[in-house]
Coordinates of C-alpha atoms in Angstrom, one line a residue:
Chain A
X455 CA 41.2 -40.9 71.0
X456 CA 40.3 -37.3 70.3
X457 CA 39.4 -36.7 66.7
X458 CA 39.0 -33.4 64.9
X459 CA 35.4 -32.8 63.8
X460 CA 35.1 -31.6 60.2
X461 CA 31.4 -31.7 59.9
X462 CA 29.0 -30.8 62.7
X463 CA 25.3 -30.7 62.2
X464 CA 22.8 -29.6 65.0
X465 CA 19.1 -29.8 64.5
X466 CA 19.3 -29.3 60.7
X467 CA 15.8 -28.7 59.3
X468 CA 15.2 -28.1 55.6
X469 CA 11.6 -27.5 54.3
X470 CA 10.3 -27.1 50.8
X471 CA 6.9 -25.5 51.4
X472 CA 5.2 -27.8 53.8
X473 CA 7.4 -30.8 52.9
X474 CA 10.1 -31.5 55.5
X475 CA 13.0 -33.0 53.6
X476 CA 15.4 -33.0 56.6
X477 CA 13.9 -33.3 60.0
X478 CA 16.2 -32.3 62.8
X479 CA 19.4 -34.0 61.7
X480 CA 22.2 -34.3 64.3
X481 CA 25.6 -35.8 63.6
X482 CA 29.3 -35.2 63.4
X483 CA 31.9 -36.4 61.0
X484 CA 35.6 -36.7 61.9
X485 CA 38.8 -35.9 60.0
X486 CA 40.0 -38.8 57.9
X487 CA 36.9 -40.7 58.4
X488 CA 35.0 -42.7 55.7
X489 CA 31.4 -41.8 56.5
X490 CA 28.6 -43.8 54.7
X491 CA 25.5 -41.8 54.2
X492 CA 22.7 -44.3 53.4
X493 CA 19.0 -44.0 53.0
X494 CA 16.0 -45.1 51.0
X495 CA 15.2 -43.2 47.7
X496 CA 13.6 -39.9 48.7
X497 CA 14.7 -40.1 52.3
X498 CA 16.4 -36.7 52.1
X499 CA 20.1 -37.6 51.4
X500 CA 20.5 -35.4 48.4
X501 CA 19.0 -32.4 50.2
X502 CA 21.4 -32.9 53.1
X503 CA 24.4 -33.2 50.8
X504 CA 23.5 -30.0 49.0
X505 CA 23.4 -28.2 52.3
X506 CA 26.7 -29.7 53.5
X507 CA 28.4 -28.7 50.3
X508 CA 27.2 -25.0 50.5
X509 CA 24.7 -25.3 47.6
X510 CA 21.6 -24.8 49.6
X511 CA 20.9 -23.1 52.9
X512 CA 19.3 -24.8 55.9
X513 CA 15.8 -23.6 57.0
X514 CA 17.0 -23.8 60.6
X515 CA 19.7 -25.4 62.6
X516 CA 23.5 -25.1 62.7
X517 CA 25.7 -26.7 60.1
X518 CA 29.5 -26.3 60.3
X519 CA 31.6 -27.8 57.5
X520 CA 35.4 -27.4 57.5
X521 CA 35.0 -24.7 60.1
X522 CA 32.5 -22.6 58.1
X523 CA 28.8 -22.0 58.6
X524 CA 26.6 -23.4 55.9
X525 CA 24.2 -20.5 56.1
X526 CA 26.6 -17.6 56.3
X527 CA 29.8 -18.8 54.5
X528 CA 28.7 -21.3 51.8
X529 CA 31.4 -20.0 49.4
X530 CA 34.1 -20.8 51.9
X531 CA 32.7 -24.3 52.2
X532 CA 32.7 -24.8 48.5
X533 CA 36.4 -24.1 48.4
X534 CA 37.1 -26.6 51.2
X535 CA 35.4 -29.5 49.6
X536 CA 35.5 -31.8 46.6
X537 CA 32.4 -33.3 45.0
X538 CA 31.8 -36.2 42.6
X539 CA 28.7 -38.0 41.5
X540 CA 27.9 -40.8 39.2
X541 CA 25.9 -38.9 36.7
X542 CA 28.2 -36.0 36.0
X543 CA 31.7 -35.1 37.0
X544 CA 34.0 -34.5 34.0
X545 CA 33.3 -32.7 30.7
X546 CA 33.1 -35.3 28.1
X547 CA 34.2 -33.1 25.2
X548 CA 37.3 -32.0 26.9
X549 CA 40.5 -34.1 27.2
X550 CA 41.7 -35.6 30.5
X551 CA 44.4 -32.8 30.8
X552 CA 41.9 -30.0 30.0
X553 CA 39.5 -31.3 32.6
X554 CA 42.2 -31.3 35.2
X555 CA 43.3 -27.7 34.2
X556 CA 39.7 -26.5 34.4
X557 CA 39.1 -27.9 37.9
X558 CA 42.5 -26.8 39.1
X559 CA 41.7 -23.3 37.8
X560 CA 38.3 -23.2 39.4
X561 CA 39.9 -24.1 42.8
X562 CA 42.4 -21.3 42.4
X563 CA 45.5 -23.5 42.0
X564 CA 48.5 -22.0 40.2
X565 CA 49.5 -23.2 36.7
X566 CA 52.7 -24.7 38.0
X567 CA 50.8 -26.5 40.7
X568 CA 48.3 -27.8 38.3
X569 CA 51.0 -29.0 35.9
X570 CA 52.7 -30.9 38.7
X571 CA 49.6 -32.4 40.1
X572 CA 48.4 -33.5 36.6
X573 CA 51.6 -35.3 36.1
X574 CA 51.7 -37.1 39.4
X575 CA 48.0 -37.9 39.1
X576 CA 48.4 -39.5 35.7
X577 CA 51.4 -41.5 36.9
X578 CA 49.7 -42.7 40.0
X579 CA 46.7 -44.0 38.0
X580 CA 48.9 -45.4 35.2
X581 CA 47.0 -43.1 32.9
X582 CA 50.0 -41.4 31.2
X583 CA 48.8 -42.6 27.8
X584 CA 45.3 -41.0 28.3
X585 CA 46.3 -37.4 29.0
X586 CA 45.2 -36.1 25.6
X587 CA 42.2 -38.4 25.1
X588 CA 38.6 -37.0 25.3
X589 CA 36.7 -38.1 28.3
X590 CA 33.9 -39.4 26.1
X591 CA 36.3 -42.0 24.6
X592 CA 37.3 -43.5 28.0
X593 CA 35.6 -46.5 29.6
X594 CA 33.3 -45.8 32.5
X595 CA 35.6 -47.3 35.2
X596 CA 38.5 -45.2 34.1
X597 CA 36.4 -42.1 34.0
X598 CA 35.1 -42.6 37.5
X599 CA 38.6 -43.1 39.0
X600 CA 39.8 -40.0 37.2
X601 CA 36.7 -38.0 38.4
X602 CA 37.6 -39.0 42.0
X603 CA 41.2 -37.9 41.6
X604 CA 40.1 -34.6 40.2
X605 CA 37.6 -34.1 43.1
X606 CA 40.6 -34.3 45.5
X607 CA 43.1 -32.5 43.2
X608 CA 43.1 -29.4 45.5
X609 CA 43.5 -31.4 48.7
X610 CA 40.1 -30.5 50.2
X611 CA 39.2 -31.2 53.8
X612 CA 36.2 -33.3 52.8
X613 CA 35.2 -35.0 49.6
X614 CA 31.5 -35.8 48.9
X615 CA 30.9 -38.9 46.7
X616 CA 27.3 -39.4 45.5
X617 CA 26.9 -43.0 44.3
X618 CA 30.4 -43.0 42.8
X619 CA 30.5 -46.7 41.9
X620 CA 27.0 -47.1 40.3
X621 CA 27.2 -49.6 37.4
X622 CA 31.0 -50.0 37.4
X623 CA 32.5 -53.5 37.1
X624 CA 33.4 -55.4 40.3
X625 CA 37.2 -55.0 39.9
X626 CA 37.0 -51.2 39.2
X627 CA 34.6 -50.9 42.2
X628 CA 37.2 -52.3 44.4
X629 CA 40.0 -50.3 43.0
X630 CA 37.8 -47.3 43.6
X631 CA 37.4 -48.2 47.2
X632 CA 41.2 -48.6 47.6
X633 CA 41.5 -45.0 46.4
X634 CA 39.0 -44.0 49.0
X635 CA 41.0 -45.7 51.7
X636 CA 44.2 -44.0 50.6
X637 CA 42.5 -40.7 50.5
X638 CA 41.1 -41.1 54.0
X639 CA 44.5 -42.2 55.3
X640 CA 45.9 -38.9 54.0
X641 CA 43.4 -37.1 56.4
X642 CA 40.8 -36.2 53.8
X643 CA 37.3 -37.0 55.1
X644 CA 35.2 -39.1 52.7
X645 CA 31.5 -38.7 52.8
X646 CA 29.9 -41.3 50.5
X647 CA 26.5 -42.5 49.4
X648 CA 25.9 -45.9 47.8
X649 CA 23.2 -48.4 47.0
X650 CA 25.7 -51.3 47.2
X651 CA 25.2 -52.5 50.8
X652 CA 28.6 -54.4 50.8
X653 CA 30.2 -51.0 50.3
X654 CA 28.5 -49.7 53.5
X655 CA 30.6 -52.3 55.3
X656 CA 33.8 -50.6 54.0
X657 CA 32.9 -47.4 55.9
X658 CA 34.2 -46.4 59.4
X659 CA 30.7 -45.3 60.4
X660 CA 27.3 -45.4 58.6
X661 CA 24.2 -43.4 59.0
X662 CA 20.8 -44.6 57.7
X663 CA 18.1 -42.0 56.8
X664 CA 14.4 -42.7 56.5
X665 CA 11.7 -40.1 55.8
X666 CA 13.9 -37.1 56.5
X667 CA 15.5 -38.4 59.7
X668 CA 18.7 -40.2 60.7
X669 CA 17.3 -43.3 62.3
X670 CA 20.6 -45.1 63.0
X671 CA 24.3 -44.1 63.1
X672 CA 27.1 -46.3 64.2
X673 CA 30.0 -48.4 62.9
X674 CA 28.9 -51.3 60.6
X675 CA 29.6 -53.8 63.4
X676 CA 27.7 -51.7 65.9
X677 CA 24.7 -51.4 63.6
X678 CA 24.6 -55.2 63.1
X679 CA 24.8 -55.7 66.8
X680 CA 22.1 -53.2 67.6
X681 CA 19.7 -54.6 65.0
X682 CA 20.6 -58.3 65.4
X683 CA 21.5 -58.5 61.8
X684 CA 24.1 -60.4 59.7
X685 CA 24.7 -57.6 57.3
X686 CA 24.2 -53.8 56.9
X687 CA 21.7 -54.7 54.1
X688 CA 19.6 -56.5 56.7
X689 CA 19.8 -53.4 59.0
X690 CA 18.9 -51.2 56.1
X691 CA 15.8 -53.1 55.3
X692 CA 14.7 -53.3 58.9
X693 CA 15.0 -49.5 59.2
X694 CA 13.5 -48.5 55.9
X695 CA 10.7 -51.1 56.0
X696 CA 9.9 -51.3 59.7
X697 CA 6.4 -52.9 59.1
X698 CA 7.9 -56.0 57.5
X699 CA 9.8 -57.4 60.4
Chain B
X1222 CA 17.6 -76.5 20.7
X1223 CA 15.7 -77.8 23.7
X1224 CA 11.9 -78.2 23.2
X1225 CA 11.0 -75.7 25.9
X1226 CA 13.3 -73.0 24.4
X1227 CA 11.7 -69.5 24.1
X1228 CA 14.7 -67.6 22.9
X1229 CA 17.5 -69.1 20.9
X1230 CA 20.5 -66.9 20.0
X1231 CA 23.3 -68.1 17.8
X1232 CA 26.5 -66.1 17.3
X1233 CA 24.9 -62.7 17.7
X1234 CA 27.2 -59.8 17.1
X1235 CA 26.6 -56.0 16.9
X1236 CA 29.0 -53.2 16.4
X1237 CA 28.6 -49.4 16.5
X1238 CA 31.5 -48.0 14.5
X1239 CA 34.7 -49.3 16.1
X1240 CA 32.9 -50.5 19.3
X1241 CA 32.0 -54.2 19.4
X1242 CA 29.0 -54.0 21.6
X1243 CA 28.1 -57.7 21.3
X1244 CA 30.7 -60.2 20.4
X1245 CA 29.4 -63.6 19.2
X1246 CA 26.7 -64.3 21.8
X1247 CA 25.0 -67.7 21.9
X1248 CA 22.4 -68.7 24.5
X1249 CA 19.0 -70.2 25.1
X1250 CA 16.3 -68.9 27.4
X1251 CA 13.7 -71.5 28.5
X1252 CA 10.0 -71.0 28.7
X1253 CA 8.8 -69.7 32.1
X1254 CA 12.2 -69.0 33.6
X1255 CA 13.7 -65.8 35.1
X1256 CA 16.9 -65.3 33.2
X1257 CA 19.3 -62.7 34.3
X1258 CA 22.1 -60.9 32.4
X1259 CA 24.5 -59.7 35.0
X1260 CA 27.2 -57.3 34.2
X1261 CA 28.5 -53.7 34.6
X1262 CA 27.6 -50.7 32.4
X1263 CA 28.9 -51.0 28.9
X1264 CA 28.7 -54.8 28.9
X1265 CA 26.2 -54.8 26.1
X1266 CA 23.1 -55.6 28.1
X1267 CA 20.9 -52.8 26.6
X1268 CA 22.0 -53.5 23.0
X1269 CA 21.2 -57.1 23.5
X1270 CA 17.7 -56.3 24.9
X1271 CA 17.0 -53.9 22.0
X1272 CA 17.7 -56.8 19.6
X1273 CA 15.5 -59.2 21.6
X1274 CA 12.7 -56.6 21.5
X1275 CA 13.2 -56.3 17.7
X1276 CA 14.1 -52.6 17.9
X1277 CA 17.6 -53.2 16.6
X1278 CA 19.0 -55.8 14.2
X1279 CA 22.3 -57.7 14.8
X1280 CA 25.1 -57.4 12.3
X1281 CA 25.6 -61.1 12.4
X1282 CA 24.0 -64.2 13.9
X1283 CA 20.6 -65.6 14.3
X1284 CA 17.9 -65.2 16.9
X1285 CA 14.5 -66.8 17.2
X1286 CA 11.9 -66.0 19.8
X1287 CA 8.9 -68.3 20.2
X1288 CA 10.1 -70.0 17.0
X1289 CA 9.9 -66.7 15.1
X1290 CA 12.9 -65.1 13.4
X1291 CA 13.5 -61.6 14.7
X1292 CA 14.2 -60.3 11.2
X1293 CA 10.9 -61.3 9.5
X1294 CA 8.7 -62.2 12.5
X1295 CA 9.0 -59.0 14.3
X1296 CA 5.4 -57.9 13.8
X1297 CA 4.0 -61.0 15.4
X1298 CA 6.7 -61.0 18.1
X1299 CA 6.0 -57.4 19.2
X1300 CA 2.5 -58.4 20.2
X1301 CA 4.0 -61.0 22.6
X1302 CA 6.8 -59.0 24.2
X1303 CA 6.5 -56.6 27.2
X1304 CA 9.5 -54.2 27.5
X1305 CA 10.5 -52.0 30.4
X1306 CA 13.5 -49.9 29.2
X1307 CA 16.1 -48.7 31.6
X1308 CA 15.0 -45.1 31.3
X1309 CA 11.4 -44.3 32.4
X1310 CA 9.6 -44.0 29.1
X1311 CA 5.9 -43.6 29.8
X1312 CA 4.0 -40.4 29.0
X1313 CA 4.8 -38.0 31.8
X1314 CA 1.8 -35.7 30.9
X1315 CA -0.7 -38.5 31.0
X1316 CA -2.1 -39.8 34.3
X1317 CA -1.4 -43.2 35.8
X1318 CA -4.7 -44.6 34.6
X1319 CA -4.3 -43.0 31.1
X1320 CA -0.9 -44.5 30.6
X1321 CA -2.2 -48.0 31.5
X1322 CA -5.2 -47.7 29.3
X1323 CA -3.1 -46.4 26.5
X1324 CA -0.8 -49.5 26.6
X1325 CA -3.8 -51.8 26.9
X1326 CA -5.5 -50.3 23.9
X1327 CA -2.4 -50.2 21.7
X1328 CA -2.1 -54.0 22.3
X1329 CA -5.8 -54.5 21.5
X1330 CA -6.8 -55.5 25.0
X1331 CA -8.4 -53.8 28.1
X1332 CA -7.2 -53.2 31.6
X1333 CA -10.1 -55.2 32.9
X1334 CA -9.2 -58.3 30.8
X1335 CA -5.8 -58.7 32.3
X1336 CA -6.2 -56.9 35.6
X1337 CA -5.5 -60.1 37.6
X1338 CA -2.0 -60.2 36.3
X1339 CA -1.1 -56.8 37.5
X1340 CA -3.2 -56.6 40.6
X1341 CA -0.4 -57.1 43.1
X1342 CA 1.7 -54.4 41.5
X1343 CA -0.9 -51.9 40.3
X1344 CA -2.9 -51.9 43.5
X1345 CA -0.1 -49.9 45.2
X1346 CA -0.5 -47.0 42.7
X1347 CA -4.2 -47.3 42.0
X1348 CA -5.1 -44.8 44.7
X1349 CA -3.1 -42.3 42.6
X1350 CA -4.7 -43.2 39.3
X1351 CA -5.4 -39.5 38.4
X1352 CA -1.9 -38.3 39.2
X1353 CA 0.3 -37.4 36.2
X1354 CA 3.0 -40.0 35.6
X1355 CA 5.6 -37.2 35.7
X1356 CA 4.6 -36.5 39.3
X1357 CA 5.2 -40.0 40.7
X1358 CA 8.1 -41.0 43.0
X1359 CA 10.7 -43.4 41.6
X1360 CA 9.2 -46.5 43.2
X1361 CA 5.8 -45.6 41.9
X1362 CA 7.1 -44.9 38.4
X1363 CA 8.7 -48.4 38.4
X1364 CA 5.4 -50.1 39.4
X1365 CA 3.5 -48.2 36.7
X1366 CA 6.1 -49.1 34.1
X1367 CA 5.9 -52.8 35.1
X1368 CA 2.1 -52.7 35.0
X1369 CA 2.2 -51.2 31.5
X1370 CA 4.7 -53.7 30.2
X1371 CA 2.5 -56.6 31.5
X1372 CA -1.0 -55.3 30.6
X1373 CA -1.2 -57.3 27.3
X1374 CA -0.1 -60.5 29.1
X1375 CA 3.1 -61.0 27.1
X1376 CA 4.8 -64.3 26.7
X1377 CA 8.1 -62.6 27.3
X1378 CA 8.8 -59.8 29.7
X1379 CA 12.1 -57.8 29.1
X1380 CA 13.3 -55.7 32.0
X1381 CA 16.4 -53.6 31.3
X1382 CA 18.0 -52.7 34.7
X1383 CA 14.8 -52.3 36.6
X1384 CA 16.7 -51.9 39.9
X1385 CA 19.6 -49.6 39.0
X1386 CA 19.8 -46.6 41.3
X1387 CA 17.1 -48.1 43.5
X1388 CA 17.7 -48.5 47.2
X1389 CA 18.3 -52.0 48.7
X1390 CA 14.8 -52.3 50.3
X1391 CA 13.0 -51.3 47.1
X1392 CA 15.2 -53.7 45.1
X1393 CA 14.2 -56.6 47.2
X1394 CA 10.5 -55.7 46.9
X1395 CA 10.9 -55.5 43.1
X1396 CA 12.2 -59.1 43.0
X1397 CA 9.3 -60.2 45.2
X1398 CA 6.9 -58.7 42.6
X1399 CA 8.6 -60.7 39.8
X1400 CA 8.3 -63.9 41.9
X1401 CA 4.6 -63.4 42.1
X1402 CA 4.3 -63.6 38.3
X1403 CA 5.5 -67.2 38.4
X1404 CA 2.0 -68.8 38.1
X1405 CA 1.4 -67.0 34.8
X1406 CA 4.3 -68.8 33.1
X1407 CA 5.7 -65.5 31.6
X1408 CA 9.4 -65.8 30.6
X1409 CA 11.3 -63.0 32.2
X1410 CA 14.7 -61.7 31.1
X1411 CA 16.2 -59.1 33.3
X1412 CA 19.5 -57.2 33.4
X1413 CA 21.3 -55.8 36.4
X1414 CA 24.7 -54.5 37.5
X1415 CA 24.1 -55.8 41.1
X1416 CA 25.8 -59.2 41.3
X1417 CA 23.8 -60.3 44.4
X1418 CA 20.6 -60.2 42.3
X1419 CA 21.8 -63.1 40.3
X1420 CA 20.7 -65.3 43.1
X1421 CA 17.1 -64.4 42.5
X1422 CA 17.2 -65.7 38.9
X1423 CA 16.7 -69.3 37.7
X1424 CA 19.7 -69.0 35.4
X1425 CA 22.1 -66.2 34.6
X1426 CA 24.6 -65.1 32.0
X1427 CA 27.5 -63.1 33.3
X1428 CA 28.3 -60.6 30.7
X1429 CA 31.3 -58.2 30.3
X1430 CA 32.5 -56.2 27.3
X1431 CA 30.1 -57.7 24.9
X1432 CA 30.9 -61.3 25.8
X1433 CA 29.2 -64.0 27.9
X1434 CA 31.6 -65.2 30.6
X1435 CA 29.4 -68.0 31.9
X1436 CA 25.8 -69.2 31.7
X1437 CA 24.3 -71.4 34.3
X1438 CA 22.1 -71.7 37.4
X1439 CA 23.5 -69.2 40.0
X1440 CA 24.5 -72.0 42.5
X1441 CA 26.4 -73.8 39.7
X1442 CA 28.2 -70.5 38.8
X1443 CA 29.3 -70.2 42.4
X1444 CA 30.5 -73.8 42.3
X1445 CA 32.6 -72.9 39.2
X1446 CA 35.1 -71.0 41.4
X1447 CA 38.3 -72.9 40.9
X1448 CA 40.4 -72.2 43.9
X1449 CA 40.0 -72.4 47.7
X1450 CA 38.6 -69.1 48.9
X1451 CA 39.3 -67.5 52.3
X1452 CA 37.5 -64.8 54.1
X1453 CA 39.9 -62.8 56.3
X1454 CA 39.0 -60.2 58.8
X1455 CA 41.2 -57.8 61.0
X1456 CA 40.9 -54.6 62.9
X1457 CA 42.1 -52.3 60.2
X1458 CA 40.8 -53.3 56.8
X1459 CA 42.9 -51.1 54.6
X1460 CA 46.1 -52.2 56.3
X1461 CA 44.9 -55.8 55.9
X1462 CA 44.4 -55.4 52.1
X1463 CA 47.8 -53.8 51.7
X1464 CA 49.5 -56.6 53.8
X1465 CA 47.7 -59.4 52.0
X1466 CA 48.8 -57.9 48.6
X1467 CA 52.4 -57.9 49.8
X1468 CA 52.2 -61.5 51.0
X1469 CA 54.2 -63.6 48.5
X1470 CA 51.6 -66.5 48.5
X1471 CA 48.6 -64.3 47.6
X1472 CA 47.0 -64.6 44.2
X1473 CA 44.0 -62.3 44.7
X1474 CA 42.8 -60.1 47.6
X1475 CA 39.5 -58.3 47.1
X1476 CA 37.5 -56.5 49.8
X1477 CA 34.0 -58.1 50.3
X1478 CA 31.7 -56.4 52.8
X1479 CA 33.4 -56.6 56.2
X1480 CA 36.1 -59.0 55.2
X1481 CA 38.7 -59.6 52.4
X1482 CA 38.3 -62.5 50.1
X1483 CA 41.7 -64.1 49.3
X1484 CA 43.1 -66.9 47.2
X1485 CA 46.6 -68.4 47.6
X1486 CA 49.1 -70.0 45.3
X1487 CA 49.1 -73.3 47.0
X1488 CA 47.2 -75.2 49.8
X1489 CA 48.1 -74.9 53.4
X1490 CA 49.2 -71.2 53.4
X1491 CA 46.5 -70.2 55.9
X1492 CA 48.7 -70.8 58.9
X1493 CA 51.7 -68.9 57.6
X1494 CA 49.5 -66.0 56.5
X1495 CA 48.1 -65.8 60.0
X1496 CA 51.6 -65.5 61.4
X1497 CA 52.5 -63.0 58.8
X1498 CA 49.5 -60.8 59.4
X1499 CA 50.0 -60.9 63.2
X1500 CA 53.7 -59.8 62.7
X1501 CA 52.6 -56.8 60.6
X1502 CA 50.8 -55.5 63.7
X1503 CA 47.2 -56.4 62.6
X1504 CA 44.9 -57.3 65.5
X1505 CA 41.9 -59.6 65.7
X1506 CA 42.9 -61.6 62.6
X1507 CA 40.3 -64.2 61.7
X1508 CA 40.8 -66.5 58.7
X1509 CA 38.0 -68.8 57.5
X1510 CA 37.5 -70.8 54.4
X1511 CA 34.3 -69.6 52.6
X1512 CA 32.1 -70.4 49.7
X1513 CA 32.5 -68.2 46.6
X1514 CA 29.6 -66.0 45.7
X1515 CA 28.6 -64.9 42.2
X1516 CA 30.8 -61.8 42.4
X1517 CA 33.8 -63.9 43.4
X1518 CA 33.3 -66.0 40.3
X1519 CA 32.7 -62.9 38.1
X1520 CA 36.1 -61.5 39.4
X1521 CA 37.8 -64.8 38.7
X1522 CA 36.4 -64.8 35.1
X1523 CA 37.6 -61.2 34.5
X1524 CA 41.2 -62.0 35.4

């Protein structure tokens, strides 16, 4: 099967002074794929995500995201992607509707389009009753699902999710993943980081970073085979703590 | 109240305005055990821990720790409690060594006196003793915070979400460190949103929206799962979930790692679900009965 590549990274290096945060990363991500981007704390994931989303330029190497060069066309990349993280996504002192309008406006959608998408989004999530509530007043799980919907409001090519399910209850966590599956089935690529190793098993492919490098990249089943492990968690520990096994 | 009871909580409630953070909690924590409060953000774990550490008073209910009432025994209690809050709370502009000395001094002891207790943990950061706490990596901050919480050899160690946001390998190392404290007979209460960490505790309370759903040894909590549980795999997981939800005999279908955990309305539906899934075009269907984990039971209790 030939798949369209939406992210292609060749020899990406990012240095901060003498510190090498990303050390010759090479990988591709395909259209409609759920790509799990794992690694130990401090392995360089956040640095790489900032480059992939056009927020930071690579020191060297070629990074193409949604057809645009991360060094030369970062603004075009920003328009082609969505982003959500656990810590901040929606403005707490704005209502649900105001947040959607704000993000729709930032992404250059027309008022009519925003109105229509707002309505269908609230219906799809069964959140019609919450439209005029302040974000601050909503439970965490509801907020996170809403933040994800807003991140894909403008139908981006790729959505980056940085620990989207941290701390949410087990039912919401699963509902969230079903939203991810639906989104990927629509052709939007989902690029996700998580510390829940069972969630790594939900991805089509998973990469594991350690000390600035991608040490392994395969399907969850492929990784388990290769590292003779029962779970991705076991693979993760073998890779990030090589001395212990 | 059992004789070896270190904490006894009876009908503890706490509200903040209209929010019932804790709703009628009762539990005992035994001396020397590792007791886990397992639940998502907003369950009330931090509020409860602030009451246990005498930083906050409950609106209703009674709590005694080491036989002392939290309302009028707090001065004595504070000498015996080590607390590691969820947010890193040491002095960022003091060095590693200065922070540790500070905490030892405040509690009227010295680093040397109780060094044995923290040796395993502190030895990892000792080479960086002169570095400012604000300049440490996440893992090193965590080790320093744990050392500072332990340096006065408390009877009770309170750890609020020590592993949140920490990668899987560092999490497992943190639990190893706690296990090494066993010989010192320190009672440890710890909260976590990671359900799998329940298995590392002697006993756990599952907590959700300010209520305790269940308290027991982790294995017994798993045994509390009331229905037969099946683990189902197929080539396309999303299609599998959608198909299982549409199957009339399905009660619950939740993704779990590389499979979907499913319960059915009656016994003996395994064969018909196999046929049904094959008819929907799913390939490599495997159905196995499986034992419920803590998270399965948590999901069941949430229903």
